[in-house]
Amino acid sequence: MSIVADDKIKKTPADERLKKASVATTLLRRPELGAVAGLVLVTVFFLLTANPSMFTLAGIMNFMAPAAQLGILAVGASLLMIGGEYDLSIGSMVAFAGLVFGAALVVWQVPLSVAILIAILMAVVIGVVNSQIVIKTGLPSFIVTLAFLFILRGLTLVGLKWASGGATQLRGMKEAAAGSPLTSIFSGDAFQGLFAWLASNDLIAKFPNGTPQVSGIPVEILWFIVIALLATWVLLRTRFGNWIFAVGGDERAARKSGVPVVRVKTVLFIITALCATLVAVLTVLDAGSTDARRGFQKEFEAIIAAVIGGCLLTGGYGSAIGAFLGSIVFGMVLIGLTYTSIDQDWYLVFLGGMLLVAVMFNNVIRKRVTGER
Amino acid sequence: MSSIDTPLVEVRNLTKHFGSVIALNGISMVVKPREVLCLLGDNGAGKSTLINTLAGVHQPTSGDFIVGGKSTTFYSPRDALDAGIATVYQDLAMIPLMSITRNFFMGREPMVGFGPFKRMDMKFADDVTRDEMHKIGIDIRDPQQAVGTLSGGERQCVAIARAVYFGAKVLILDEPTSALGVAQTSMVLKYVNQVRNSGLGVIFITHNVRHAFAVGNRFTVLNRGKTLGTYEKGAISIDELQNLMAGGKELQVLSDELGGTI
Ligand SMILES: Nc1ncnc2c1ncn2[C@@H]1O[C@H](COP(=O)(O)OP(=O)(O)OP(=O)(O)O)[C@@H](O)[C@H]1O
Ligand SMILES: [Mg+2]
C-alpha cells in the first residue's frame, strides 16, 4: 500500500503520458507561426527578386510606413476578432474621423489638442453605438458594421462638402496644427538627433552635404510598434486579455463563469474605432488634408492581416503580434513590387492567395489545438 | 441574523417563463449551511433552469429570492459568484480553445504587481490548477493544454475543481458525475461531503438515487416545473425516492420486464 502511495507522489511532477514537447511543437502551438512563415517567405522572395535598395534603411522605412498605417488598424481588428466580432466600418471610420478632426482644426479652428479630444470622443461614441446594436439585437457584427461602412462613408462625403464648401477634400490642417507641442507626437520623424549623429559618424547613409538620407523614424511606425506591444501584453498577461479570449471562445460559457461579456465587447469596439481615429490623425497631419477616399477598403486589409497573423474567423484564438507581422507582410508586398520588374497589379492576386493560404493553415492549427476529432 | 439556521439561499414560489414555455411553475426550496440538498426529478423537470436562476444566468419571472436573509436579484453570474455561489453547470461552461489554467481562473483571475504592471499571476494559477486537479484524482499533463483536448470526464473534473475552489458559501453541482469514472465519482461524492462539513451548503443534482442517498441530507423532488415535495433523509426510503424521481410512475413494471436490474 505504501509503495503504491510513494509511487504516486514520485509520478506527479513528470507524467509518463506526456512526450517531451520539443521546441518545434511548442512553436507550432503559437498562433503567430503562420505570420512568421509568411514574413520569412516574402523577405526571401524580395531578397532574390528586388533591387537591393529595398533593404537599405530608406527602403525599410518606405515599406514600414504603409505597414504601420494598416497595422494600427489590424492590431485593433485582431483584438476584436479574438473577442468574436468583426468591425467592417474601420475603413470608413478612418475617413469620418479624418473629417471630424480636420473640420475641428480648420473650420472650428480649435487647438490641436482639442481637435484630437473631439476625434477621440467621437470614436468612443461610434464604438459604443456599434457594440450596443450588436449586443442588444444579437445580430452578427458583420452585418451591423457593414451598414456603418456605408453610413460613415456617406456621412464623410456629405460632411466634406459642408466643411469645404462643395469639394470632397479639406485642406490646411498642417498650418492649423503647426506650433502645438502635440504636433511632433502625431507627425514627422522621431529620433532626428540620433539619426544625425549616426550619419555624422558614418553609421548610416548620408547625403553629400552630411544630412542623413533618413532623417528619423516616422512616428506612425513607433505608434504601430507601441500599440502592437501593448495589445500583446493586454492579451497574454492581463485579466482583460483573458476575458477577450473567453468571450470570443464561447460567449455563454464566459458569462456563466463570471466574465462581463457586454463590457468586454463594448471596450473592444471602442478600441477599433480609436485605432481608426489614430490612423486618421496621423495621416491627416502627414498629408495636411483629408478626402473622401481615406481608408478605402482598409477594413478588409486589416482583417486579412489579422488572419495572416493567426486570428480565427470564429474567434477565441489569435495574436496581436501576428497581426503586426501580417501588416508588415502587406507593406512589403505593396512597396516591394515597385523594387522589382513585376507588374504591380499582381499585388491583389498575391493578397487573395495569401488570405486563402492563411485561412487553410489556421484551420489546421485550430484542429491541432482543440484536438478536434 | 447569521445564526446557524439562517438559510444560505431560499426561494419561494419561483417561476420562470421562456416566452410561452413555463419552465418553473412555483418552486420553493431552502439551502442551509452544513447540508446537502439533492434536487431530483425527471428529464425536463426544471432542475437546470432552477439552478441557472440561482446562479444568475436567468432572472426569475416572479417569486422571492433570498440570499443570506436578504431579498436579492442577481443580474449576472458574476453577481452570484461575488455572493459566494459557485456552480458546475450541466454544460460545464468551459472554453475549448483556452488552456486548463485560463479556464480554471476565468472571471476570477489572480493578479500580481500594481499600477500599469498589474498582471495575471500565471505561475500561481498553474500551480493551483495542477494541485486542485490532483486532489480530485486527475494528473493533468500540462496546465497550459487546451481544454478542448481533454476527455469529457477530465473536463467535468476541471469544472468541479474550479467550483469547489471558488465556492465560498454555496456550491451547486448540476449532474457533475454524468461522465465520470468510478474513482472520480467517489472522489466527487467525498468532495461534496468535505465541502458540507466545512460549513457550506451544497445543491446536488443527480439522476442516480444511490449517489443522492449517499451524500444528501434532504431531497427536493421536482416534477413538471413544480416542487413535488421535500423529504428528510430519515423520512423516506430509497425505493420511494426513486419512484418520486420518475415522476410517480411505477417503475416496478418496467423493472420486472428487464429482469429486475434497475
Ligand atoms: N432557454 C429556454 N427556452 C425555452 N425553454 C427552455 C429553456 N431552457 C429550458 N427550457 C425548458 O424548460 C424545461 C426544463 O428544462 P431543464 O433544463 O431545467 O430540465 P432538467 O430538469 O435540467 O432536465 P435534465 O435532467 O434533462 O437535465 C424543459 O422542458 C426545457 O425545454
Ligand atoms: Mg438539467
XYZ file of C-alpha atoms and ligand atoms in Angstrom:
667
model
C 0.000 0.000 0.000
C 2.682 2.476 0.971
C 4.643 1.510 -2.105
C 1.737 2.490 -4.286
C 1.426 5.813 -2.481
C 5.128 6.560 -2.849
C 4.952 5.727 -6.490
C 2.077 8.133 -6.924
C 3.899 11.011 -5.315
C 7.006 10.490 -7.405
C 4.950 10.328 -10.546
C 3.239 13.693 -10.151
C 5.919 16.059 -11.466
C 6.518 14.300 -14.778
C 3.647 12.467 -16.383
C 4.570 9.389 -18.368
C 1.780 10.140 -20.851
C 3.458 13.379 -21.820
C 6.015 13.215 -24.585
C 8.781 15.724 -24.066
C 7.427 18.694 -26.007
C 10.110 19.662 -28.481
C 10.773 23.295 -29.268
C 9.139 22.694 -32.633
C 5.829 21.520 -31.150
C 5.776 24.394 -28.690
C 6.271 26.792 -31.589
C 3.581 25.037 -33.606
C 1.122 25.915 -30.856
C 1.739 29.634 -31.254
C -0.892 31.426 -33.357
C 1.631 33.747 -34.990
C 3.568 30.889 -36.586
C 1.872 31.444 -39.955
C 2.719 35.135 -39.974
C 6.368 34.434 -39.183
C 6.498 31.888 -42.009
C 4.817 34.363 -44.364
C 7.222 37.131 -43.439
C 10.252 34.895 -43.984
C 8.859 33.754 -47.334
C 8.160 37.284 -48.546
C 11.542 38.548 -47.344
C 13.368 35.754 -49.155
C 11.303 36.404 -52.279
C 12.237 40.087 -52.380
C 15.847 39.439 -51.423
C 16.036 37.319 -54.561
C 13.992 39.464 -56.939
C 14.039 43.070 -55.762
C 16.558 45.817 -56.194
C 18.874 45.615 -53.136
C 17.950 49.196 -52.195
C 14.681 47.796 -50.811
C 16.522 46.540 -47.746
C 18.512 49.691 -47.043
C 17.383 51.870 -44.148
C 15.488 54.162 -46.523
C 13.856 51.206 -48.259
C 12.751 49.650 -44.966
C 11.160 52.933 -43.825
C 9.436 53.016 -47.210
C 7.534 49.795 -46.672
C 7.163 50.156 -42.915
C 5.168 53.387 -43.250
C 2.178 51.829 -45.073
C 2.608 48.698 -42.930
C 2.248 50.872 -39.839
C -0.890 52.631 -41.061
C -2.522 49.321 -41.822
C -1.018 47.634 -38.765
C -2.550 50.021 -36.229
C -5.951 49.073 -37.674
C -5.043 45.390 -37.866
C -3.973 45.148 -34.231
C -7.312 46.637 -33.141
C -9.151 44.359 -35.542
C -7.280 41.322 -34.222
C -8.337 42.036 -30.632
C -11.940 42.358 -31.759
C -11.718 39.183 -33.846
C -10.294 37.236 -30.914
C -13.271 38.605 -28.988
C -15.525 37.004 -31.586
C -16.673 40.039 -33.586
C -15.798 41.973 -36.737
C -15.741 45.659 -37.460
C -16.167 46.363 -41.167
C -16.609 50.073 -40.502
C -12.982 50.845 -39.614
C -12.003 51.922 -43.147
C -14.894 54.375 -43.362
C -14.154 55.328 -39.781
C -10.678 56.488 -40.843
C -12.311 58.840 -43.354
C -15.004 60.011 -40.950
C -12.567 60.601 -38.092
C -10.324 62.457 -40.558
C -13.232 64.704 -41.451
C -14.189 65.408 -37.837
C -10.589 66.011 -36.837
C -9.897 68.159 -39.913
C -13.079 70.161 -39.553
C -12.285 70.809 -35.890
C -8.890 72.175 -36.895
C -9.732 74.295 -39.921
C -13.468 75.042 -39.665
C -13.897 75.468 -35.920
C -10.223 76.391 -35.579
C -9.727 74.748 -32.181
C -6.220 73.899 -30.950
C -4.728 70.539 -31.976
C -5.215 69.038 -28.503
C -8.919 69.897 -28.535
C -9.329 68.578 -32.080
C -7.773 65.264 -31.030
C -10.029 65.137 -27.993
C -13.104 65.728 -30.172
C -11.980 62.941 -32.521
C -11.457 60.571 -29.588
C -14.876 61.328 -28.113
C -16.485 60.746 -31.496
C -14.662 57.396 -31.772
C -15.944 56.345 -28.364
C -19.488 57.236 -29.402
C -19.250 55.256 -32.667
C -17.680 52.295 -30.845
C -20.487 52.310 -28.285
C -23.172 52.594 -30.979
C -21.691 49.700 -32.975
C -21.325 47.492 -29.915
C -24.712 48.235 -28.403
C -26.536 47.460 -31.646
C -24.620 44.183 -31.966
C -25.166 43.217 -28.323
C -28.792 44.305 -27.973
C -30.036 42.841 -31.265
C -27.826 39.769 -31.248
C -27.279 40.299 -34.984
C -23.899 39.329 -36.432
C -21.444 42.211 -36.117
C -20.512 41.523 -39.731
C -23.827 42.896 -40.968
C -24.234 45.697 -38.422
C -20.808 47.148 -39.127
C -21.299 46.649 -42.875
C -24.163 49.109 -42.530
C -21.818 51.525 -40.794
C -19.257 51.039 -43.564
C -21.754 52.809 -45.848
C -23.235 55.184 -43.302
C -19.870 56.589 -42.210
C -18.546 56.832 -45.782
C -21.699 58.692 -46.795
C -21.549 60.996 -43.792
C -17.942 61.768 -44.685
C -18.907 62.799 -48.226
C -21.762 64.961 -47.025
C -19.661 66.432 -44.240
C -16.717 67.198 -46.501
C -18.918 69.146 -48.886
C -20.325 71.077 -45.970
C -16.917 71.773 -44.405
C -15.121 72.702 -47.616
C -17.990 74.456 -49.330
C -18.711 71.879 -52.019
C -15.450 69.968 -52.544
C -14.632 66.434 -51.424
C -11.325 67.466 -49.978
C -10.440 69.565 -46.951
C -7.057 71.292 -46.708
C -4.978 73.369 -44.374
C -4.540 71.051 -41.396
C -0.756 71.237 -41.345
C -0.828 75.003 -40.961
C -3.585 74.838 -38.354
C -1.685 72.276 -36.264
C 1.713 73.947 -36.510
C 3.236 75.083 -33.250
C 1.315 72.757 -30.952
C 3.501 70.675 -28.626
C 1.471 67.634 -29.728
C 2.445 68.016 -33.402
C 5.693 66.121 -33.005
C 3.909 63.177 -31.357
C 1.485 62.749 -34.250
C 3.543 63.780 -37.274
C 7.051 63.907 -38.679
C 10.051 61.770 -37.807
C 11.285 60.853 -34.355
C 14.870 60.487 -33.135
C 16.192 63.034 -35.668
C 19.092 63.941 -33.375
C 20.130 60.319 -33.112
C 19.957 59.836 -36.871
C 22.006 62.996 -37.480
C 24.620 61.723 -35.038
C 24.639 58.290 -36.687
C 25.125 59.945 -40.074
C 27.917 62.207 -38.862
C 29.687 59.101 -37.575
C 29.162 57.343 -40.906
C 26.979 54.653 -39.342
C 24.054 55.279 -41.724
C 23.847 56.560 -45.288
C 24.007 60.345 -45.742
C 23.723 62.910 -48.489
C 26.879 64.676 -49.744
C 26.044 67.681 -47.558
C 26.205 65.485 -44.431
C 22.500 65.236 -43.558
C 21.247 61.651 -43.133
C 19.270 60.144 -46.025
C 16.688 59.002 -43.498
C 16.084 61.862 -41.106
C 14.390 59.733 -38.434
C 11.761 57.108 -37.772
C 8.281 58.202 -38.928
C 6.123 58.478 -35.791
C 3.469 56.183 -37.215
C 5.960 53.315 -37.131
C 6.599 53.972 -33.438
C 2.867 54.148 -32.737
C 2.474 50.851 -34.594
C 5.161 49.118 -32.528
C 3.932 50.518 -29.211
C 0.323 49.548 -29.926
C 1.273 46.022 -31.009
C 3.343 45.513 -27.848
C 0.625 46.963 -25.642
C -2.047 44.766 -27.231
C 0.135 41.695 -26.778
C 0.692 42.499 -23.126
C -3.034 43.013 -22.599
C -3.924 39.762 -24.373
C -1.435 37.482 -22.702
C -0.909 38.932 -19.258
C -3.953 40.875 -18.115
C -7.376 39.962 -16.817
C -8.999 41.809 -19.695
C -6.964 39.721 -22.132
C -8.240 36.520 -20.565
C -11.761 37.890 -20.916
C -11.218 38.663 -24.615
C -10.249 35.047 -25.307
C -13.142 33.783 -23.179
C -15.779 35.961 -24.828
C -14.579 35.008 -28.303
C -14.258 31.331 -27.438
C -17.785 30.882 -26.101
C -19.826 33.873 -25.068
C -22.318 31.920 -22.961
C -19.688 29.920 -21.119
C -17.757 33.121 -20.469
C -20.831 34.808 -18.995
C -21.611 31.804 -16.822
C -18.058 31.894 -15.498
C -18.456 35.499 -14.408
C -16.942 37.357 -17.365
C -18.707 40.698 -18.011
C -19.345 39.960 -21.688
C -21.132 43.209 -22.553
C -18.381 45.354 -21.077
C -15.635 43.414 -22.880
C -17.317 43.687 -26.278
C -18.099 47.369 -25.843
C -14.493 48.152 -24.972
C -13.270 46.140 -27.975
C -15.479 48.063 -30.415
C -14.271 51.315 -28.870
C -10.667 50.155 -29.332
C -11.115 49.500 -33.065
C -12.763 52.909 -33.516
C -9.900 54.539 -31.598
C -7.317 52.761 -33.752
C -9.065 54.077 -36.875
C -9.099 57.566 -35.367
C -5.390 57.399 -34.583
C -4.657 56.432 -38.197
C -6.861 59.329 -39.326
C -4.992 61.838 -37.162
C -1.597 60.525 -38.287
C -2.438 60.553 -41.996
C -4.291 63.886 -41.932
C -1.374 65.628 -40.212
C 1.042 63.870 -42.549
C -0.748 64.972 -45.725
C -2.204 68.201 -44.376
C -5.506 67.329 -45.980
C -8.258 64.741 -45.927
C -10.562 63.404 -48.603
C -13.497 61.051 -49.014
C -11.442 58.056 -50.122
C -9.344 57.840 -46.977
C -9.187 54.347 -45.538
C -10.947 52.850 -48.544
C -11.113 49.031 -48.173
C -8.795 49.178 -45.195
C -11.282 47.130 -43.158
C -10.676 44.137 -45.417
C -6.913 44.577 -45.448
C -6.898 44.842 -41.646
C -8.930 41.652 -41.297
C -6.667 39.863 -43.785
C -3.585 40.989 -41.850
C -5.179 39.715 -38.634
C -5.990 36.379 -40.293
C -2.452 36.054 -41.667
C -1.433 36.762 -38.067
C -3.322 33.684 -36.876
C -6.741 35.022 -35.841
C -9.526 32.516 -36.352
C -12.629 33.759 -38.160
C -14.661 32.050 -35.436
C -12.981 33.995 -32.620
C -11.308 32.942 -29.407
C -7.847 32.456 -30.853
C -5.208 34.688 -32.375
C -2.464 37.142 -31.593
C -1.700 40.837 -31.834
C 1.953 40.236 -32.706
C 0.662 38.051 -35.544
C -1.399 40.963 -36.874
C 1.702 43.143 -36.524
C 3.732 40.726 -38.658
C 0.851 40.251 -41.090
C 0.763 44.013 -41.683
C 4.488 44.083 -42.382
C 3.963 41.322 -44.965
C 1.357 43.602 -46.556
C 3.623 46.636 -46.621
C 6.496 44.618 -48.039
C 4.434 43.233 -50.895
C 2.768 46.564 -51.686
C 6.019 48.532 -51.823
C 8.352 45.658 -52.655
C 6.815 45.078 -56.073
C 7.946 48.578 -57.112
C 11.518 47.442 -56.496
C 11.055 44.561 -58.945
C 10.213 44.309 -62.606
C 6.935 42.591 -61.710
C 3.684 44.324 -62.714
C 2.323 45.947 -59.548
C -1.184 44.755 -60.187
C -0.064 41.307 -59.047
C -0.439 42.807 -55.585
C -4.145 41.957 -55.459
C -3.579 38.411 -56.674
C -0.935 37.966 -54.055
C -3.220 39.332 -51.361
C -6.046 36.947 -52.153
C -3.658 33.998 -52.363
C -2.096 34.889 -49.045
C -5.504 35.095 -47.372
C -6.541 31.718 -48.722
C -3.354 30.013 -47.564
C -3.575 31.657 -44.143
C -7.184 30.595 -43.573
C -6.451 26.998 -44.521
C -3.357 26.985 -42.366
C -5.245 28.405 -39.362
C -7.884 25.754 -39.744
C -5.265 23.040 -39.359
C -3.779 24.805 -36.344
C -7.173 25.081 -34.695
C -7.782 21.369 -35.042
C -4.397 20.716 -33.560
C -5.026 22.997 -30.576
C -8.544 21.861 -29.774
C -7.892 18.229 -30.532
C -10.990 18.358 -32.737
C -11.819 14.880 -33.924
C -29.136 37.164 11.785
C -26.283 34.887 10.799
C -27.358 32.097 13.103
C -26.652 28.563 12.038
C -30.218 28.160 10.874
C -30.384 31.171 8.566
C -30.789 29.659 5.130
C -27.965 30.489 2.731
C -30.388 30.573 -0.152
C -34.145 30.424 -0.132
C -36.655 30.672 -2.954
C -40.421 30.964 -2.605
C -42.912 30.429 -5.392
C -40.254 30.948 -8.019
C -41.487 30.933 -11.616
C -39.554 31.190 -14.838
C -41.120 31.538 -18.284
C -39.264 31.395 -21.587
C -41.727 33.099 -23.886
C -44.722 30.775 -23.824
C -42.778 27.927 -22.186
C -43.350 27.664 -18.445
C -40.139 26.036 -17.201
C -40.642 26.688 -13.487
C -44.123 26.986 -12.068
C -43.828 27.839 -8.378
C -40.760 26.322 -6.765
C -39.947 26.694 -3.097
C -36.783 25.405 -1.511
C -34.207 26.181 1.135
C -30.474 25.547 1.390
C -28.903 25.753 4.819
C -25.258 25.752 5.890
C -23.767 22.324 6.512
C -26.232 20.416 4.431
C -26.505 18.776 1.052
C -29.791 19.374 -0.697
C -30.383 16.947 -3.532
C -32.523 18.183 -6.391
C -34.153 15.266 -8.086
C -36.538 14.873 -10.966
C -37.120 13.556 -14.443
C -35.593 14.969 -17.609
C -37.101 18.365 -18.302
C -38.420 18.733 -14.745
C -36.723 22.122 -14.468
C -33.677 21.335 -12.336
C -31.150 23.092 -14.573
C -33.459 26.054 -15.087
C -33.786 26.378 -11.314
C -30.069 26.327 -10.623
C -29.373 28.621 -13.592
C -31.717 31.087 -11.933
C -29.933 30.669 -8.593
C -26.594 31.219 -10.357
C -27.687 34.463 -12.031
C -27.823 33.113 -15.601
C -31.582 33.762 -15.806
C -33.645 36.268 -13.889
C -36.798 34.806 -12.328
C -40.137 35.802 -13.854
C -41.680 36.067 -10.386
C -41.174 34.854 -6.829
C -38.963 35.627 -3.867
C -35.241 35.069 -3.981
C -33.498 35.414 -0.645
C -29.749 35.148 -0.067
C -28.363 35.244 3.474
C -31.688 36.532 4.794
C -31.940 39.402 2.307
C -34.102 39.646 -0.780
C -31.715 39.709 -3.751
C -31.607 39.836 -7.534
C -28.622 38.534 -9.453
C -28.311 40.307 -12.783
C -25.460 38.119 -13.972
C -23.492 35.044 -12.871
C -20.777 37.434 -11.737
C -23.136 38.725 -9.021
C -23.757 35.174 -7.823
C -20.032 34.383 -7.766
C -19.394 37.564 -5.791
C -22.007 36.382 -3.301
C -20.066 33.124 -2.872
C -22.257 30.885 -5.013
C -20.231 28.716 -7.397
C -21.814 26.422 -9.955
C -20.859 23.412 -12.011
C -23.179 23.785 -14.984
C -24.591 20.834 -16.841
C -22.824 22.177 -19.969
C -19.694 22.866 -17.857
C -19.148 26.437 -19.193
C -15.629 25.745 -20.441
C -13.850 27.325 -23.403
C -12.263 24.565 -25.536
C -9.640 26.827 -27.134
C -8.320 28.091 -23.814
C -5.853 26.359 -21.526
C -6.916 24.477 -18.405
C -5.426 27.204 -16.221
C -7.111 30.035 -18.096
C -10.432 28.206 -17.875
C -9.962 27.472 -14.191
C -9.448 31.131 -13.336
C -11.744 32.604 -15.981
C -13.525 35.593 -14.468
C -11.552 35.237 -11.191
C -8.013 35.865 -12.377
C -5.287 36.092 -9.711
C -3.208 39.243 -10.109
C 0.275 40.362 -9.051
C 2.038 43.695 -9.286
C 0.343 47.047 -9.196
C -0.410 50.041 -11.356
C 0.303 49.534 -15.049
C 2.343 46.409 -14.270
C -0.554 44.545 -12.745
C -0.737 41.211 -14.473
C -2.118 37.708 -14.174
C -0.109 35.533 -11.830
C 0.314 32.652 -14.276
C 2.701 30.662 -12.080
C 0.328 30.735 -9.127
C -2.590 29.913 -11.419
C -0.770 26.953 -12.962
C 0.238 25.619 -9.553
C -3.248 25.893 -8.081
C -4.795 24.275 -11.142
C -2.385 21.361 -11.049
C -2.897 20.945 -7.290
C -6.665 21.097 -7.348
C -6.843 18.672 -10.265
C -4.513 16.321 -8.479
C -6.737 16.424 -5.400
C -9.750 15.373 -7.427
C -7.788 12.467 -8.833
C -6.635 13.702 -12.231
C -2.980 14.209 -13.033
C -3.046 16.788 -15.755
C -0.094 16.567 -18.074
C 0.305 20.255 -18.691
C -1.902 23.033 -17.266
C -1.363 25.005 -20.479
C -3.035 22.278 -22.513
C -6.248 23.403 -24.235
C -9.418 22.174 -22.538
C -10.705 21.006 -25.934
C -8.116 18.243 -25.907
C -9.270 16.812 -22.557
C -11.600 13.840 -22.279
C -15.212 14.533 -21.288
C -14.667 13.338 -17.727
C -11.437 15.290 -17.315
C -13.269 18.388 -18.468
C -16.017 17.756 -15.925
C -13.366 17.451 -13.222
C -11.890 20.832 -14.167
C -15.337 22.387 -13.780
C -15.878 20.713 -10.406
C -12.425 21.578 -9.078
C -12.980 25.175 -10.169
C -16.336 25.484 -8.416
C -15.053 23.851 -5.232
C -12.061 26.191 -5.220
C -14.163 29.337 -5.638
C -17.361 28.355 -3.805
C -17.381 30.273 -0.534
C -20.944 29.772 0.695
C -22.910 27.620 -1.700
C -21.776 25.009 -4.171
C -24.164 23.966 -6.930
C -23.471 20.813 -8.923
C -25.664 20.002 -11.933
C -25.167 16.311 -12.740
C -21.451 16.534 -12.013
C -20.773 12.815 -12.240
C -22.537 12.032 -15.524
C -19.266 11.390 -17.398
C -17.021 10.273 -14.571
C -15.257 7.007 -13.911
C -15.758 5.063 -10.703
C -12.766 6.530 -8.879
C -13.535 10.110 -9.869
C -17.212 9.692 -8.962
C -16.396 8.562 -5.432
C -13.927 11.432 -5.260
C -16.663 13.907 -6.152
C -19.014 12.409 -3.565
C -16.233 12.640 -0.999
C -15.742 16.271 -2.027
C -19.407 17.026 -1.530
C -19.094 15.620 1.975
C -15.961 17.641 2.731
C -17.465 20.828 1.426
C -20.575 20.297 3.533
C -18.504 19.594 6.642
C -16.555 22.805 6.124
C -19.823 24.705 6.541
C -21.053 25.327 3.018
C -24.426 24.499 1.599
C -24.468 22.186 -1.397
C -27.114 21.735 -4.057
C -26.532 18.437 -5.786
C -28.418 17.367 -8.874
C -28.256 13.765 -9.960
C -30.299 11.051 -11.627
C -28.557 8.408 -9.544
C -30.610 7.776 -6.434
C -27.781 5.892 -4.745
C -25.444 8.863 -5.108
C -28.178 11.114 -3.784
C -28.744 8.870 -0.789
C -25.023 8.591 -0.107
C -24.459 12.319 0.441
C -27.857 14.051 0.710
C -29.433 15.407 3.895
C -32.657 16.410 2.232
C -34.237 15.674 -1.097
C -36.363 18.078 -3.073
C -38.193 16.426 -5.925
C -39.254 18.489 -8.916
C -41.827 17.467 -11.470
C -43.009 19.484 -14.451
C -41.722 22.743 -13.027
C -43.220 22.272 -9.556
C -41.932 21.071 -6.212
C -43.359 17.645 -5.577
C -42.090 17.675 -2.015
C -39.060 17.845 0.242
C -38.042 14.884 2.374
C -35.555 14.494 5.213
C -33.158 11.629 4.764
C -34.656 9.554 7.605
C -38.207 10.042 6.403
C -38.073 8.295 3.052
C -36.730 5.037 1.702
C -34.525 4.730 -1.325
C -37.275 2.975 -3.308
C -39.892 5.589 -2.521
C -37.459 8.267 -3.579
C -36.732 6.515 -6.839
C -40.419 6.338 -7.664
C -40.855 10.022 -6.888
C -37.903 10.868 -9.142
C -39.566 9.110 -12.002
C -42.471 11.497 -11.603
C -44.506 8.958 -9.671
C -44.538 6.418 -12.483
C -44.452 2.895 -11.189
C -41.003 1.584 -12.007
C -41.743 -1.894 -10.780
C -43.406 -2.958 -14.027
C -40.504 -1.845 -16.190
C -38.008 -3.255 -13.744
C -39.707 -6.661 -13.892
C -39.674 -6.638 -17.678
C -35.921 -6.048 -17.642
C -35.342 -8.824 -15.126
C -35.145 -6.619 -12.047
C -31.915 -4.893 -12.992
C -32.858 -1.252 -12.382
N -33.939 28.783 -22.770
C -35.048 28.045 -22.831
N -36.035 28.357 -23.701
C -37.158 27.617 -23.758
N -37.399 26.536 -22.994
C -36.466 26.179 -22.105
C -35.235 26.899 -21.980
N -34.492 26.312 -21.012
C -35.212 25.274 -20.579
N -36.397 25.175 -21.218
C -37.432 24.167 -20.982
O -37.666 24.077 -19.595
C -37.849 22.734 -19.210
C -36.912 22.383 -18.080
O -35.593 22.275 -18.571
P -34.349 21.925 -17.645
O -33.128 22.026 -18.483
O -34.398 22.788 -16.453
O -34.608 20.404 -17.239
P -33.754 19.457 -16.304
O -34.604 19.118 -15.154
O -32.437 20.048 -16.005
O -33.585 18.162 -17.219
P -32.334 17.169 -17.386
O -32.442 16.167 -16.311
O -32.570 16.544 -18.705
O -31.085 17.969 -17.338
C -37.633 21.894 -20.454
O -38.905 21.494 -20.928
C -36.963 22.810 -21.427
O -37.349 22.532 -22.736
Mg -30.526 19.615 -16.498
